[in-house]
XYZ file of C-alpha atoms in Angstrom:
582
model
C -2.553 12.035 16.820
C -4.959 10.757 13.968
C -7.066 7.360 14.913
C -5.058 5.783 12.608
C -1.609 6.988 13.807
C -1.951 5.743 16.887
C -0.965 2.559 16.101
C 1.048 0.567 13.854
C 3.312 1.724 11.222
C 1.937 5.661 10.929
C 3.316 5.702 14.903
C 6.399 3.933 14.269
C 7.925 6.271 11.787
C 6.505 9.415 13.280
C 8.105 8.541 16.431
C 11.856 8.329 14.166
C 11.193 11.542 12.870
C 10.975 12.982 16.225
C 13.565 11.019 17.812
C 16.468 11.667 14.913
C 15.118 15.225 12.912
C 13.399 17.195 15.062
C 15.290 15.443 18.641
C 18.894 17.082 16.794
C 16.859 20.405 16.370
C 15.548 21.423 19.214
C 19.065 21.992 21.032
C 18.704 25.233 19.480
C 15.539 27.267 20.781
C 14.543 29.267 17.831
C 12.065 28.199 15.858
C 12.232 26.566 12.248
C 11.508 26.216 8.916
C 11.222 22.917 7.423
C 11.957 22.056 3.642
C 10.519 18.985 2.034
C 10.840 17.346 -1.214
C 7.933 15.593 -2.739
C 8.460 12.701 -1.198
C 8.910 13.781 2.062
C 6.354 16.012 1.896
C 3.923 13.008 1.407
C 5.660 11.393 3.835
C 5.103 13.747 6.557
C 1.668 14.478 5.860
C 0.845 10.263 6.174
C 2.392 10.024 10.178
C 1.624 14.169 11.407
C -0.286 16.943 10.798
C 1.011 20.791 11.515
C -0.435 20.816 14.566
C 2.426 17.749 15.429
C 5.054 20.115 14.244
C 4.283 23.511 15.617
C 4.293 21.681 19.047
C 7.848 20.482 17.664
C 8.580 24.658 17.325
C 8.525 24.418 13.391
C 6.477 26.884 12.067
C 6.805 27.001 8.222
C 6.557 24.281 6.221
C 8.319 25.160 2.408
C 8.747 23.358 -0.527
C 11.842 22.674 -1.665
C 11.590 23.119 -5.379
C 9.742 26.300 -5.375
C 10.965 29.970 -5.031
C 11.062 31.330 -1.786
C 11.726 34.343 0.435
C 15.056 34.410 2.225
C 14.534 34.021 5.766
C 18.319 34.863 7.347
C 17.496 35.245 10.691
C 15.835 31.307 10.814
C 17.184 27.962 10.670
C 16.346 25.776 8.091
C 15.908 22.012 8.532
C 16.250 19.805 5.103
C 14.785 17.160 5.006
C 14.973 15.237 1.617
C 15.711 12.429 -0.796
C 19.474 11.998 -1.848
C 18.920 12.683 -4.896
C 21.070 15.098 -8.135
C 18.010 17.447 -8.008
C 17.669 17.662 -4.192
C 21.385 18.454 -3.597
C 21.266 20.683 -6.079
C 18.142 22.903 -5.091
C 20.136 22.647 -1.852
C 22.909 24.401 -2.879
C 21.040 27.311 -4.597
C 19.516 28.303 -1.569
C 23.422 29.071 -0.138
C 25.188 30.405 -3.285
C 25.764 33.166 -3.956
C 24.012 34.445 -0.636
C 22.359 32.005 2.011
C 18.866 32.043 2.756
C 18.801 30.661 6.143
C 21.276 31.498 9.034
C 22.279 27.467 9.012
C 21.027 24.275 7.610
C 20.295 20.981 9.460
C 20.320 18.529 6.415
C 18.217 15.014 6.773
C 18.827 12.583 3.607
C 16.013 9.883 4.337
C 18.830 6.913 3.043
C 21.967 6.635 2.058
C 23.527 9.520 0.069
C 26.162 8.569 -2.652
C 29.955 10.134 -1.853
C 29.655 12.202 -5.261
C 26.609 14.279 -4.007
C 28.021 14.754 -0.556
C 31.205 15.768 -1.636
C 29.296 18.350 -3.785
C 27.777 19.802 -0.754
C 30.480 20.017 1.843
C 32.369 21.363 -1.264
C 29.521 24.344 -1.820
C 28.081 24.577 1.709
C 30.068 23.063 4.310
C 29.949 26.093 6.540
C 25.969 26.593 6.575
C 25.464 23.068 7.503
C 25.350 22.167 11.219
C 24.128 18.307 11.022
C 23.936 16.384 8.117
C 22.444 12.663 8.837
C 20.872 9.828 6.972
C 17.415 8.469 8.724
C 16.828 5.914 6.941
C 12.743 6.249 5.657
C 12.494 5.881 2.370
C 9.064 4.307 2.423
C 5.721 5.798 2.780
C 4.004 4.475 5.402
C 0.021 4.458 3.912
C -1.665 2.690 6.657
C -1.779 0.979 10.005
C 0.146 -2.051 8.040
C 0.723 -1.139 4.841
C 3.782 0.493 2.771
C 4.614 1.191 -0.257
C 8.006 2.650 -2.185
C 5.526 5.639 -3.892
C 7.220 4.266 -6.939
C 4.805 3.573 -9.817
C 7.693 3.896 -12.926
C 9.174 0.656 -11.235
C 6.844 -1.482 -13.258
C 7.704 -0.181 -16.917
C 11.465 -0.265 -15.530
C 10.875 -3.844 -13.834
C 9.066 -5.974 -16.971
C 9.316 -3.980 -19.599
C 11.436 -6.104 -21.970
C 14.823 -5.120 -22.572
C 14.377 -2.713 -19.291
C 17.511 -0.293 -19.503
C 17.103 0.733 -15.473
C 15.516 -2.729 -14.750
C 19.004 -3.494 -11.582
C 18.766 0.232 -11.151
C 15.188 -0.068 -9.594
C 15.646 -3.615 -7.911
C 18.410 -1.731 -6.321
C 16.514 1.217 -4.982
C 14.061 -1.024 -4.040
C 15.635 -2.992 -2.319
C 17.160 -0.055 -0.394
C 14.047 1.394 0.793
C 12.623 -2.141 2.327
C 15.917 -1.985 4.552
C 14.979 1.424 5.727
C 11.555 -0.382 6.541
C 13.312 -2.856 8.256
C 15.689 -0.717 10.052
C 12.658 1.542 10.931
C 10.933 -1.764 12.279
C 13.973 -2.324 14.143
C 13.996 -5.856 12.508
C 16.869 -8.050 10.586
C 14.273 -10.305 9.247
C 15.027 -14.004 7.401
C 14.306 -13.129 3.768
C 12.364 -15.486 1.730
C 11.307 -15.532 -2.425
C 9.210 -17.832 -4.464
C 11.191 -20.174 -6.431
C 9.927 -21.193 -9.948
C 8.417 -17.952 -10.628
C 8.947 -17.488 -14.629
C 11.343 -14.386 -14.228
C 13.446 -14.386 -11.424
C 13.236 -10.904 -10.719
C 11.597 -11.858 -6.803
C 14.835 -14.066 -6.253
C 17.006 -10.897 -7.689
C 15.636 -8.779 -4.818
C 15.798 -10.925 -2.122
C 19.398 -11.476 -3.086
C 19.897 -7.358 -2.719
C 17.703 -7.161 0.668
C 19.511 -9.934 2.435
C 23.254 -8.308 1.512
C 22.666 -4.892 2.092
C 20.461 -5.887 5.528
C 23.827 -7.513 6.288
C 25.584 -4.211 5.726
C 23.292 -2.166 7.463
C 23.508 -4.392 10.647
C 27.182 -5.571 9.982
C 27.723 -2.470 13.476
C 25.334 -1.102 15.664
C 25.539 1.900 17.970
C 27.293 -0.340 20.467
C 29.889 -1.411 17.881
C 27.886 -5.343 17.998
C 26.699 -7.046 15.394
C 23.308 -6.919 15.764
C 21.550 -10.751 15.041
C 18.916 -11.526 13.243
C 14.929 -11.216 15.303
C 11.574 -12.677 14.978
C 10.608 -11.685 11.570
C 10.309 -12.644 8.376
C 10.406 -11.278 4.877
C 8.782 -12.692 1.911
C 9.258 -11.503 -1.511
C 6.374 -12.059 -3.403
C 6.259 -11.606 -7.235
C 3.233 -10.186 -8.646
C 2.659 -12.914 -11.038
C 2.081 -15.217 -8.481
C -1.742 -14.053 -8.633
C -2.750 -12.142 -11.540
C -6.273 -12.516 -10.539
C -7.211 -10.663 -7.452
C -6.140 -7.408 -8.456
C -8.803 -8.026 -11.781
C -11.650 -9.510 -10.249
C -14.296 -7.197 -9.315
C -13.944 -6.586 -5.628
C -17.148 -5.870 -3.042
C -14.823 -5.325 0.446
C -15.799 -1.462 0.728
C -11.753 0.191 0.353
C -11.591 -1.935 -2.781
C -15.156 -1.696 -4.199
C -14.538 2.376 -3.856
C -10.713 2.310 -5.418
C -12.127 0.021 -8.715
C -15.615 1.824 -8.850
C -15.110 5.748 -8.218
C -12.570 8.318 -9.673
C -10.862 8.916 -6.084
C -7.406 10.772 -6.530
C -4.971 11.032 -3.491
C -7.640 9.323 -1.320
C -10.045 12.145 -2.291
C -13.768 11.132 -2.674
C -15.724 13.910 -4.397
C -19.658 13.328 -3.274
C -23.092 15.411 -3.888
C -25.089 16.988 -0.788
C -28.720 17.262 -0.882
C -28.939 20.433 -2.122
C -26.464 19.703 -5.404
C -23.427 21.061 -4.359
C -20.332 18.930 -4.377
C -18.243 18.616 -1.114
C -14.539 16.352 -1.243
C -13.494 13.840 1.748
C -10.501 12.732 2.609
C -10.463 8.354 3.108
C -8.122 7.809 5.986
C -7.265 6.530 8.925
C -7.851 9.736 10.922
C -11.590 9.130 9.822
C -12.264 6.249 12.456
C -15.809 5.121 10.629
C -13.692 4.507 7.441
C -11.019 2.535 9.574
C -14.305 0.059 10.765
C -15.939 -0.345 7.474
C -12.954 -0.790 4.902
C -12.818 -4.488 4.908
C -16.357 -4.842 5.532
C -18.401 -6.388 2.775
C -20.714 -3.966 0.739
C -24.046 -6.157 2.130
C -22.885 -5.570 5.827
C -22.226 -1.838 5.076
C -25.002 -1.378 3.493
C -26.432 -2.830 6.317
C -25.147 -0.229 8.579
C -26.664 2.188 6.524
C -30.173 2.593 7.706
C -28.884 2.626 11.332
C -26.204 5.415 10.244
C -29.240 7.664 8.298
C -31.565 6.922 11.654
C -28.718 8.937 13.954
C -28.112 11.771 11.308
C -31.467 12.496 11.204
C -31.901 11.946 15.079
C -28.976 14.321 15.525
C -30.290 17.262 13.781
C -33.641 17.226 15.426
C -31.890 16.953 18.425
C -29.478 19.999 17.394
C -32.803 21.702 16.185
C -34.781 21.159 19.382
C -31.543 22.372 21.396
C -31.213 25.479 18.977
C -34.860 26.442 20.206
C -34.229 26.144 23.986
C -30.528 26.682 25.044
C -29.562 28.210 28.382
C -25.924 29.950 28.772
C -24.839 26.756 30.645
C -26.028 24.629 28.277
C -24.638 26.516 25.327
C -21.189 25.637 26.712
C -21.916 22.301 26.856
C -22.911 22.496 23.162
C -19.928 23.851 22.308
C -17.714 21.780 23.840
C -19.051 18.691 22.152
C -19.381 20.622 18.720
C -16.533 19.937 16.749
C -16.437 15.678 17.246
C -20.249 16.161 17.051
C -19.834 17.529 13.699
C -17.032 15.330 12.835
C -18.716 12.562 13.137
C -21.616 13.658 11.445
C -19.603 14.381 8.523
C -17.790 11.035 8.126
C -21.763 9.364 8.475
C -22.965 11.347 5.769
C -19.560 10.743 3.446
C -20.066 6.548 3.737
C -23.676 6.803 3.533
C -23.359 8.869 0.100
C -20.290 6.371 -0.798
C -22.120 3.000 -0.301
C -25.568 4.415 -2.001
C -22.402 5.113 -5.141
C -21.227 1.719 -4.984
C -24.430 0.006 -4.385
C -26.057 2.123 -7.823
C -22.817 0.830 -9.572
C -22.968 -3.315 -8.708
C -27.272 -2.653 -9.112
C -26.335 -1.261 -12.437
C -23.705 -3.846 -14.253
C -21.194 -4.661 -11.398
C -24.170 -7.829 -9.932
C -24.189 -9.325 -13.511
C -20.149 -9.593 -13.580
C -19.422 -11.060 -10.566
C -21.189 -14.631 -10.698
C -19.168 -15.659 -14.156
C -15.945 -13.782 -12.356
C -16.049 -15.988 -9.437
C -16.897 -18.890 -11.143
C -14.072 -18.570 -13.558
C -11.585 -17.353 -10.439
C -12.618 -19.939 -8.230
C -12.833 -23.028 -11.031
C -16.355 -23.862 -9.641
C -20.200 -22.374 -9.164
C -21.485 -21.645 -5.854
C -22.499 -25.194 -5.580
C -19.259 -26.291 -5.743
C -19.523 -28.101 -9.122
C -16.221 -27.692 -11.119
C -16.301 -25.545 -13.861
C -16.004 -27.753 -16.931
C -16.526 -24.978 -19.818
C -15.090 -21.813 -19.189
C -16.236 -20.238 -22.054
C -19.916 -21.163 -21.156
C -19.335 -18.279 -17.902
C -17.414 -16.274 -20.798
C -19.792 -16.033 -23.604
C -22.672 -13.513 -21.265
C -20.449 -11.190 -20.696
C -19.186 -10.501 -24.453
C -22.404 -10.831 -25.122
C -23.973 -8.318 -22.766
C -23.483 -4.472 -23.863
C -20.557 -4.073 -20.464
C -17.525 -1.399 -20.919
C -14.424 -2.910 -22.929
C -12.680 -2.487 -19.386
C -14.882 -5.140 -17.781
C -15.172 -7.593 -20.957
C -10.777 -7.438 -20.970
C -11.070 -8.435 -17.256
C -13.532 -11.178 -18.095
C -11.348 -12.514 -20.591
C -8.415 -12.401 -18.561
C -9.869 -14.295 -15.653
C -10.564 -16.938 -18.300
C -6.993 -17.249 -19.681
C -6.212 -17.365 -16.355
C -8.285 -19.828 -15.530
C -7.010 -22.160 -18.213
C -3.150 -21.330 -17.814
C -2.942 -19.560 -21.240
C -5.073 -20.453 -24.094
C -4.737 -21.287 -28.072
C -3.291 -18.505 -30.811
C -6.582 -19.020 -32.495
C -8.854 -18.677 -29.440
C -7.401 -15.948 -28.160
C -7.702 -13.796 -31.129
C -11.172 -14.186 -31.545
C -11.721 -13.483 -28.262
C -9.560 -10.208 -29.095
C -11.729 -9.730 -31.949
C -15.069 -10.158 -29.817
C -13.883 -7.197 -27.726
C -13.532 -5.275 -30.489
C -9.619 -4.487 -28.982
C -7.901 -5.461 -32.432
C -5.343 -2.537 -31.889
C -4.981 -2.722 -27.901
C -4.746 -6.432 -27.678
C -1.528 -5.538 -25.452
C -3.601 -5.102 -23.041
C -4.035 -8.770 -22.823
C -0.940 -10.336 -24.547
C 1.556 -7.867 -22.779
C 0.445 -10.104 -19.499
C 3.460 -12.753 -20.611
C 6.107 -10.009 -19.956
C 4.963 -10.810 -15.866
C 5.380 -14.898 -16.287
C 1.755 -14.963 -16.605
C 0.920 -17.739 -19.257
C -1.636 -16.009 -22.266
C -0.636 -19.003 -24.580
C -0.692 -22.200 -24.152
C 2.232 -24.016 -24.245
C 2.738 -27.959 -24.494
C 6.358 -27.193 -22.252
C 6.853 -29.579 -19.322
C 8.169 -27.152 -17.422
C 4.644 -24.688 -18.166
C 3.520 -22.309 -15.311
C 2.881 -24.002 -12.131
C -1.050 -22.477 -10.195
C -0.189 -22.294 -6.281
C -2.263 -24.921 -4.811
C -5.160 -23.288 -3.292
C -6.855 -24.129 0.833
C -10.321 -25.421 0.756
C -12.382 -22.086 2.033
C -16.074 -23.666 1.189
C -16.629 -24.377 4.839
C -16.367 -20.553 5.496
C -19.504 -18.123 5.538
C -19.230 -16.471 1.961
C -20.959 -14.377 -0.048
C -21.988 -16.195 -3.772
C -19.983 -13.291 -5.635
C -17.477 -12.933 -3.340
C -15.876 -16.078 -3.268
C -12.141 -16.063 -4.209
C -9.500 -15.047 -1.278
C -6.350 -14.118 -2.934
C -3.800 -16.218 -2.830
C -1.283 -13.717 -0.927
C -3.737 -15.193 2.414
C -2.912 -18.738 2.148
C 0.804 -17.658 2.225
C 0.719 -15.476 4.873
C -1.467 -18.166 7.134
C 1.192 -21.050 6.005
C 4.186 -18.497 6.870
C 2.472 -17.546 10.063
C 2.202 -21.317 11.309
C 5.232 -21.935 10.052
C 4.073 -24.517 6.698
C 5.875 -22.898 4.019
C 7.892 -25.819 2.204
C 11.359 -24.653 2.246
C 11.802 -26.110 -1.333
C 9.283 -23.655 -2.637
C 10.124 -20.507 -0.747
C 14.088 -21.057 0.139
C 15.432 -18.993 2.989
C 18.210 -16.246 1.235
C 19.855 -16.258 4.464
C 19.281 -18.558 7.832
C 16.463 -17.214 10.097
C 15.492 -16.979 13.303
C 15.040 -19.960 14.729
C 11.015 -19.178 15.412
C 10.260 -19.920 11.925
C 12.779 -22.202 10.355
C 10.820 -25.490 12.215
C 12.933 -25.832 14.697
C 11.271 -26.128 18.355
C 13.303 -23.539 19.780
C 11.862 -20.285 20.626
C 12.691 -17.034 21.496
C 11.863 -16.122 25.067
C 9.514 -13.432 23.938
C 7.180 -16.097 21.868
C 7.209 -18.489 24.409
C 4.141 -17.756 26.714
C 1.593 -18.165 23.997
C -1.809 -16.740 24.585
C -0.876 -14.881 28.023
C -0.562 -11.203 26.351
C -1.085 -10.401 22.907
C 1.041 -7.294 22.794
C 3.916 -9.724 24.092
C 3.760 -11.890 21.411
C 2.650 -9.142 18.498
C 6.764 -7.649 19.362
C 7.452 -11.173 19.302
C 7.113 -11.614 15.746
C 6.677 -9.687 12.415
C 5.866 -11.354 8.701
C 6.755 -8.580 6.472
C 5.149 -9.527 3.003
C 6.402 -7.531 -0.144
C 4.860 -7.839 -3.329
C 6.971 -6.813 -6.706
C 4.662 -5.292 -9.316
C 1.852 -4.133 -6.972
C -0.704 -4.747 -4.309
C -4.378 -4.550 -4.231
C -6.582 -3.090 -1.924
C -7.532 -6.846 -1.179
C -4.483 -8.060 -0.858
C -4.397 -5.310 1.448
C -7.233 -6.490 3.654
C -5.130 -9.949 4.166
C -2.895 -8.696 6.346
C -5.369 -7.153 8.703
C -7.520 -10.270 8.373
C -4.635 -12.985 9.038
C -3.242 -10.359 11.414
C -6.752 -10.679 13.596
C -7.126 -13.855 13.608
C -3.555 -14.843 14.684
C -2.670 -11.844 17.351
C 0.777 -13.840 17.400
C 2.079 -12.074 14.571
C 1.568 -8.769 13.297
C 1.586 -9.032 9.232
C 2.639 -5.670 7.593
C 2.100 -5.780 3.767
C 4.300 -3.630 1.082
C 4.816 -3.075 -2.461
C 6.345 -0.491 -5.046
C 2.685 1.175 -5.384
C -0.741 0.576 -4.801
C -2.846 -0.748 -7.794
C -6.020 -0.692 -9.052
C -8.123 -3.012 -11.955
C -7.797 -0.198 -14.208
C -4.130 1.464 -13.215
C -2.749 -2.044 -13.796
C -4.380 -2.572 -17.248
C -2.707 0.626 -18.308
C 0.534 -0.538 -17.224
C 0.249 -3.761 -18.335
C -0.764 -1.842 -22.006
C 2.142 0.315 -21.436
C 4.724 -1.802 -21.159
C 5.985 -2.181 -24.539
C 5.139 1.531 -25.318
């Protein structure tokens, strides 16, 4: 399995699909065809690669939505959303005249009574299982998911949303199939105060249909609740990590460089372009994600060094090989060549990043920290904002990176005047765009001032300057101190209220499960003993992302596993926010 599959959430699911799909299969010994949707097609490909299914004895892998040959002598195994368009491309393939000698259909949640009636009306005689597995998450890495559902944030705070309980609701669904997946019935926790209550609205759904789901289990017992927890996390909460320029490698790469479904495109030496593909099956780019861009950089030289020590070696060997040594050679060829591959793929990426932050990136981040963090590198407060402001509108940087500066300085203040805020709109020459700073208040983010009482309230923030930092890398978003605080168990119940009761781990009481108890003795012990499942509404940056890894480390008590409806990035979220009242 790929480096990264081999643990965590990648494993997890992978080991469902065998254990429910291809486990009901394989009764029958001829081999299959397997039809995906999109969904499940990315789904599949994130936890397996062919090579996992052909072992499995499937040995076509067909899309569900396009035309295709009839195949009568195979079985076909479905698996797909339950969804109008699925069933429906379903049905074609049996009326008038099957395709496949039988069908083995997989919905990955619930399926509504009105579409399975419609099948067992058209097809119940081709279909020998029909069962609901409940995945209806992607899971994207080691400990992070998402719900592969970027519409949910025009349908979520766009105002006057038509679908807006539509897509809480389907939300909501597919974190209990992460749940159920997990095998956990987690306490479920929200932010109070947050200006919308959308965060409240969705822990409300989670906690009752998590009740339904466990209400029986296979032995006909209610199953109670375990050592987890869910937070619901709204993405106002911290509208400035996922603006501030970035220099943690995964996140520096996402904001910096055009890379589409994790594809980096990158030059060779001799001009020609070659694509990689940044995941966890590439084990170099599993070490040096989180790694700052100075201590990757700092790898660098040593990485170049072996490359070029490796093809003189490979050289020297070409000149003089014997028959015995020849198989040697060619036994170690293809991780040789691997690995030389991935070193040449993050040497080429960090030189890209590195010409980037030389370029204009270096002169952004000082007056972004300082505006983030409310203080200089010193540590002296910040008593003029505008004073960090005023180089960067003045400097010749994109509009992009001047609307992010500007941001981080409403944000800063909480909102800021009518008046000041249009010149500022003015200054970035945005006159016609400005939604893409004023369309911010449909998230509960303050833009404006206002003299209310009850105005936006900033999460207190944990004193960090004691910690080894970097001068422009400064801020920690503010998704860590929560997860540290849940971890040891200082959340104040008045600001994050339980939905339901929880286990009795985390709700301060001195009782602990049996698994917890031995602290220390065996990490693996205590990792099943406890999950914080952290889901963000709106969107999660790559280092938000980093967090849970980070918190996970340095706890080993807990495993934190981070989700959110998609993944963002500076620019991707400035569109939507534009968007929203498109």
């Amino acid at each position: 399995m790929a480096a990264g599959a081999e643990h965590g959430l990648k494993r997890i699911v992978w080991q469902r699909i065998k254990d429910t799909l291809i486990a009901d299969c394989r009764k029958s010994e001829v081999w299959k065809i397997l039809i995906l949707d999109q969904f499940t097609t990315r789904l599949l490909s994130s936890c397996c690669k062919m090579s996992n299914l052909m072992s499995e004895g499937i040995t076509i892998v067909e899309d569900l939505h396009k035309n295709r040959e009839p195949v009568p002598e195979m079985k076909a195994i479905y698996f797909m959303r339950p969804t109008a368009m699925c069933v429906d491309a379903f049905i074609n393939d049996f009326k008038p005249k099957p395709k496949y000698k039988a069908a083995y259909v997989f919905f990955t949640d619930y399926c509504p009574d009105d579409l399975f009636d419609k099948m067992k009306k058209n097809c119940a005689k081709h279909i020998k299982v029909c069962k609901e597995i409940n995945i209806s998450f992607l899971p994207l890495e080691a400990q992070v998911f998402t719900c592969e559902n970027t519409e949910a944030f025009k349908s979520i705070y766009t105002p006057n949303s038509q679908d807006r309980d539509q897509t809480l609701e389907t939300i909501a669904n597919q974190i209990v199939t992460l749940c159920a997946t997990l095998d956990e019935y987690p306490g479920v926790r929200y932010k109070k105060d947050s200006a919308l209550d959308y965060g409240n609205k969705l822990a409300e759904l989670v906690d009752n249909k998590l009740a339904r789901h466990y209400e029986l289990d296979d032995n006909s017992k209610k199953k109670g609740k375990t050592q987890a927890q869910l937070l619901i996390v709204d993405r106002a909460l911290d509208p400035v990590s996922p603006i501030l320029h970035e220099l943690t490698f995964q996140a520096m790469a996402y904001d910096l460089i055009p890379i589409k479904d994790n594809n980096y495109e990158y030059k060779l030496k001799d001009g020609s372009k070659k694509e990689a593909l940044l995941n966890e099956e590439d084990e170099l780019w599993v070490k040096l994600r989180h790694m700052h861009i100075a201590e990757v950089t700092g790898q660098i030289p040593k990485l170049v060094k072996e490359i070029s020590a490796n093809r003189d070696e490979k050289k020297q060997a070409d000149g003089n090989i014997t028959i015995g040594g020849l198989s040697q050679l060619m036994k170690k060829m293809p991780g040789f060549r691997k690995q030389m591959t991935q070193k040449t793929v993050h040497v080429s990426l960090a030189e890209d990043l590195m010409s980037h932050f030389q370029k204009n990136v270096e002169k952004l981040c000082k007056a972004e920290q300082d505006l983030a963090v409310g203080a200089d590198a010193e540590g002296q407060k910040v008593k003029d904002p505008m004073r960090m402001l005023l180089p960067v509108l003045l400097h010749p940087h994109d509009t992009t990176d001047k609307i992010r500066a500007v941001l981080l300085y409403i944000f800063s203040l909480n909102g800021t005047t009518a008046e000041n805020l249009n010149k500022l709109i003015q200054h970035v020459k945005i006159e016609d765009e400005s939604g893409y700073i004023l369309n911010w208040k449909h998230l509960g983010v303050p833009i404006l001032s206002t003299p209310s009482m009850f105005s936006f309230r900033k999460q207190p923030r944990k004193d960090r300057s004691d910690k080894e930092t970097y001068n422009v890398s400064r801020w920690t978003p503010v998704i860590k101190d929560i997860m540290e605080d849940a971890v040891e168990n200082k959340l104040e119940v008045k600001d994050w209220p339980y939905q339901s009761e929880c286990p009795s781990a985390w709700n301060g009481s001195r009782a602990v499960s049996a698994r917890q108890k031995h602290k220390g003795s065996s990490p693996d012990d205590l990792r099943s003993g406890s999950r914080l499942i952290v889901f963000v509404l709106g969107g999660v940056s790559y280092s938000e992302m980093r967090c849970a890894y980070e918190v996970t480390h340095a706890n080993k008590s807990c495993e934190v596993i981070i989700g959110s409806t998609h993944i963002l990035t500076p620019r991707g979220l400035l569109e939507d926010i534009y968007n929203l009242d498109k």
